Coordinates of C-alpha atoms and ligand atoms in Angstrom, one line a residue:
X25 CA -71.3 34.8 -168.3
X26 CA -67.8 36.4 -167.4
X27 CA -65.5 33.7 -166.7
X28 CA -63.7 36.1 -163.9
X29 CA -67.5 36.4 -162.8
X30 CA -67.5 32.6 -161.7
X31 CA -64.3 32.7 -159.9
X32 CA -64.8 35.6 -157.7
X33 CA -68.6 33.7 -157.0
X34 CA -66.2 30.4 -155.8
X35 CA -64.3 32.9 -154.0
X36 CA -66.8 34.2 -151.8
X37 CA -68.6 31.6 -151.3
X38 CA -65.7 29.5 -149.9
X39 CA -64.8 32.7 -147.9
X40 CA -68.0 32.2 -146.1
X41 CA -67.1 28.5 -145.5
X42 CA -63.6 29.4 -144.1
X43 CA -65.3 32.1 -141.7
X44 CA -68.0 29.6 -140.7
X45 CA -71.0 31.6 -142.1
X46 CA -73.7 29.6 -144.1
X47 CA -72.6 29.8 -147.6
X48 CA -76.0 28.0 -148.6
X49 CA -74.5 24.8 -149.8
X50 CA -76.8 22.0 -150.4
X51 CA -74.1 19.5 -149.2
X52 CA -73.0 18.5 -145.7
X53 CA -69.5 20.6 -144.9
X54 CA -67.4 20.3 -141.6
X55 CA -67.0 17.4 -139.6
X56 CA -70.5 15.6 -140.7
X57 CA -68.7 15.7 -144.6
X58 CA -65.8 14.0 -143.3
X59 CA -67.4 11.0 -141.4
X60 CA -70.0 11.1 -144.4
X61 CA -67.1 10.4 -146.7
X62 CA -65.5 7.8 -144.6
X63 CA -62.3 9.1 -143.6
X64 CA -62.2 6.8 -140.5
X65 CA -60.1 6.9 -137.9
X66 CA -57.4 9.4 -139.5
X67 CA -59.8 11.8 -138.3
X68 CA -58.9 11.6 -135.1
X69 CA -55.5 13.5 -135.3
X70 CA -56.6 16.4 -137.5
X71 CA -57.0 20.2 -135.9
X72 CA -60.3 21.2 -135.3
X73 CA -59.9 24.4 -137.7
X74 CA -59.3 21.5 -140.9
X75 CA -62.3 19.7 -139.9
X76 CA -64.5 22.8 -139.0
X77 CA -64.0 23.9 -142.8
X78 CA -63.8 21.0 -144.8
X79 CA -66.0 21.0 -148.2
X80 CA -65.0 17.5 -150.2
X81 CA -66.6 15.2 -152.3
X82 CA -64.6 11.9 -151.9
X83 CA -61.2 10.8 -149.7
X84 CA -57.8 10.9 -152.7
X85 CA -56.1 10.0 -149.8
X86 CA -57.0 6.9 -150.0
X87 CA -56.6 5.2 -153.5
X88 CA -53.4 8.0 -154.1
X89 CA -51.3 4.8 -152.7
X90 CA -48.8 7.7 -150.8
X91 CA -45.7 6.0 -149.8
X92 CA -43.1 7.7 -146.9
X93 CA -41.2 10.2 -148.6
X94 CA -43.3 11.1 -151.5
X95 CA -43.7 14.7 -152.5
X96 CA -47.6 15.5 -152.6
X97 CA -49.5 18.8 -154.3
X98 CA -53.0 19.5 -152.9
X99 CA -54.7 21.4 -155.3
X100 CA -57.9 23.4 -153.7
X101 CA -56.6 22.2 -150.5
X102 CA -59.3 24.6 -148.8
X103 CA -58.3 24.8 -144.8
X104 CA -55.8 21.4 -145.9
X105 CA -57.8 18.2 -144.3
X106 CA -56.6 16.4 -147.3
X107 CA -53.1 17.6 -147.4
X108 CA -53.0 17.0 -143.5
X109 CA -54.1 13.2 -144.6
X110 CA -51.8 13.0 -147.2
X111 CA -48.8 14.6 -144.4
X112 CA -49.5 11.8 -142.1
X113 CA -49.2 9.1 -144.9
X114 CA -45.7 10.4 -146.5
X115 CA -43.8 11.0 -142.9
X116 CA -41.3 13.2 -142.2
X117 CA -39.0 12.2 -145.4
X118 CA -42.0 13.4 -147.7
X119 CA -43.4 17.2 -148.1
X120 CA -46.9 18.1 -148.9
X121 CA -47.8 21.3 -150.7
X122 CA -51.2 22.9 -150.5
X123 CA -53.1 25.5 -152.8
X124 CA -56.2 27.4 -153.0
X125 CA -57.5 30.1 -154.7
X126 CA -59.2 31.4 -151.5
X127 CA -57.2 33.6 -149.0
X128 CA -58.8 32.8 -146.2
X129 CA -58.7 29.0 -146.6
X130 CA -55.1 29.3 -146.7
X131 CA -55.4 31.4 -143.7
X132 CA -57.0 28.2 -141.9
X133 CA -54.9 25.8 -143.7
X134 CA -51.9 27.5 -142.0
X135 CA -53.8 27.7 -138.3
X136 CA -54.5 24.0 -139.2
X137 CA -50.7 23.1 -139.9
X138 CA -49.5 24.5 -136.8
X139 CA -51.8 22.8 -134.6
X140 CA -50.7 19.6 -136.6
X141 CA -48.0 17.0 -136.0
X142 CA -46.7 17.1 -139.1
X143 CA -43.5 20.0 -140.2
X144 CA -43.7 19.0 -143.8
X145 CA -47.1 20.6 -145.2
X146 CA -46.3 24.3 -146.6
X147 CA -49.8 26.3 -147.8
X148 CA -50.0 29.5 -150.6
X149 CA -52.6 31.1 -152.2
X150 CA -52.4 30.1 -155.7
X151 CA -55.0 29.7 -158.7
X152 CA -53.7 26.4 -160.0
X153 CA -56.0 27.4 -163.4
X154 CA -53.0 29.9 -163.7
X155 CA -50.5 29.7 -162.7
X156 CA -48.4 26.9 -160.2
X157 CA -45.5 28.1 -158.8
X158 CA -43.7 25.2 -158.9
X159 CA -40.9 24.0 -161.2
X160 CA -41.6 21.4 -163.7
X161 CA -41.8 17.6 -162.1
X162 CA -41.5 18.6 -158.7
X163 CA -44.3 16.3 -157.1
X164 CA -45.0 12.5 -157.8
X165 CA -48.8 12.4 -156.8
X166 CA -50.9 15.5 -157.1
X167 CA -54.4 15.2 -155.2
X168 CA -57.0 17.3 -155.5
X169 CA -61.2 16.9 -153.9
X170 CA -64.0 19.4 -155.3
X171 CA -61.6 21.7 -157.0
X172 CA -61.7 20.8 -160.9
X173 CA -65.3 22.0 -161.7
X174 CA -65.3 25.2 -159.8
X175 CA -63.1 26.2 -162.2
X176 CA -64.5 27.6 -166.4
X177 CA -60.1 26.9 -166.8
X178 CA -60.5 23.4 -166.5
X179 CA -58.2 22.7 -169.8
X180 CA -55.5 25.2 -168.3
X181 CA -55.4 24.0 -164.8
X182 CA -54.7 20.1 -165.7
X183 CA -52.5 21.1 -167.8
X184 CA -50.2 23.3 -165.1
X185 CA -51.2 20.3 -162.7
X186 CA -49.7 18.1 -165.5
X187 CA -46.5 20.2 -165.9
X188 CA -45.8 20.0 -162.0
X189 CA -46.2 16.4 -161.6
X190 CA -43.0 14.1 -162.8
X191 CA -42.9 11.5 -165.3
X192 CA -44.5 8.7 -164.0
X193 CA -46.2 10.4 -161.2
X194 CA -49.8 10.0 -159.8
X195 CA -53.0 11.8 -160.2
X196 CA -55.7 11.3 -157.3
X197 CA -58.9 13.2 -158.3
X198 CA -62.2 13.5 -156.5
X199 CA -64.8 15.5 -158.1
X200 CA -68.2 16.3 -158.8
X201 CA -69.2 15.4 -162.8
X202 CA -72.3 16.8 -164.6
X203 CA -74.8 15.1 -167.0
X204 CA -74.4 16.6 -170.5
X205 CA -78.1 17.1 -170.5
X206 CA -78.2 19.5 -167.9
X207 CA -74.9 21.4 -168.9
X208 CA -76.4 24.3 -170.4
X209 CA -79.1 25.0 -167.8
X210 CA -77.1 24.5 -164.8
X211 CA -73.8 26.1 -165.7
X212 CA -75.4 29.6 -167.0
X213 CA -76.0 30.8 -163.1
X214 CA -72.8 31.9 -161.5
X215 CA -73.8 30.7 -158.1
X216 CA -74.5 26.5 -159.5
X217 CA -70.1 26.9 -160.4
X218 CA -69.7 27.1 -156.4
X219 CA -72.1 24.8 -155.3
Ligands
LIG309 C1 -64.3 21.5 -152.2 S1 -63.0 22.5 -151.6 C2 -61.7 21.4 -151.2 C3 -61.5 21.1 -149.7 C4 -60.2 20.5 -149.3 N1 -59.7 19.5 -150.2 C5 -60.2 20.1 -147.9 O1 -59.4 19.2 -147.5 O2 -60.9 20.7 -147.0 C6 -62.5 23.1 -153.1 C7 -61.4 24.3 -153.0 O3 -61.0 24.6 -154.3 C8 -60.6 26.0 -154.3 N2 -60.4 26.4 -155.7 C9 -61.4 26.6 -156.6 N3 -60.8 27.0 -157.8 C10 -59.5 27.0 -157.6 C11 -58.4 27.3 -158.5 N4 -58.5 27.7 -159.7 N5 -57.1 27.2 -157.9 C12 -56.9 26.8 -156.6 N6 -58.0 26.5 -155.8 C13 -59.2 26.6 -156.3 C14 -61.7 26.6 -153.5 O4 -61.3 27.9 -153.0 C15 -62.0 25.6 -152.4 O5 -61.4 25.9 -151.2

């Protein structure tokens, strides 16, 4: 299998999510994720649009230990509940960046920012597995929930996210990890890479 054949099967199938069609997941998306996860009350202040979209495996939010004013990359920010999280946690010294592979999520994330609070959370369409357009060290915590295995770059995306984070800085990953005995099996159909 093609590994352009996997991303354009993430692609579409968080399309669908972004234009609330079933994408067939066998997880809980939206809002029931969310209060699945345990976000609390932080929920309370996020757009509608962030919450109706939302596909995420765990909070990075909270063990990222965000302080006011730090710089913060979301990577597979999807329609950006965790970069919104992460925008009420730095202030309005800090500045939270958000990627995605997906057009349309980004399309959302941007609805979502501008019915948020919050000035300092910029969204692009970027394949992090890439390509990040940022200089070297520009963030001190990159975050990142359900992103890493979607992608058959995994090597090449930590390393960019390793390039843009500064010396010193913090990692917060959430993701979903599978049992070397059913690696083979599960990762030959396209559709298992977006599930
Ligand atoms: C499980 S969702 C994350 C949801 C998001 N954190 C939120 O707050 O709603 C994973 C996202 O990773 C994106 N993605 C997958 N591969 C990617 C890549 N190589 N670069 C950037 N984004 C990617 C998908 O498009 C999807 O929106």
């Amino acid at each position: 299998m093609q590994s352009a054949e996997i991303v354009e099967s993430v692609v579409k199938r968080f399309s669908r999510v972004a234009m609330g069609i079933d994408a067939g997941f066998g997880v809980w998306t939206g809002n029931r994720c969310a209060e699945y996860i345990g976000y609390g009350d932080v929920l309370d202040a996020m757009p509608t649009v962030a919450l109706e979209s939302f596909v995420g495996v765990g909070n990075p939010a909270s063990f990222a230990a965000l302080a006011e004013g730090d710089r913060v990359l979301d990577v597979g920010c999807g329609a950006g509940l965790d970069a919104l999280v992460a925008a009420a946690a730095v202030g309005p010294d800090g500045e939270v960046t958000g990627v995605d592979i997906t057009p349309v999520m980004i399309e959302r994330a941007c609805e979502a920012a501008a019915a948020a609070p919050w000035a300092s959370v910029t969204f692009l369409v970027a394949d992090a597995a890439e390509h990040l357009p940022f200089d070297d060290g520009s963030f001190d915590v990159v975050q990142s929930n359900g992103c890493l295995n979607l992608s058959p770059h995994k090597r090449e995306l930590l390393a960019e996210v390793h390039r843009v984070l500064r010396p010193g800085g913090r990692l917060a990953l959430c993701d979903a990890v599978l049992k070397a005995d059913k690696a083979a099996e599960v990762t030959a159909d396209p559709d298992n890479w977006s599930l």
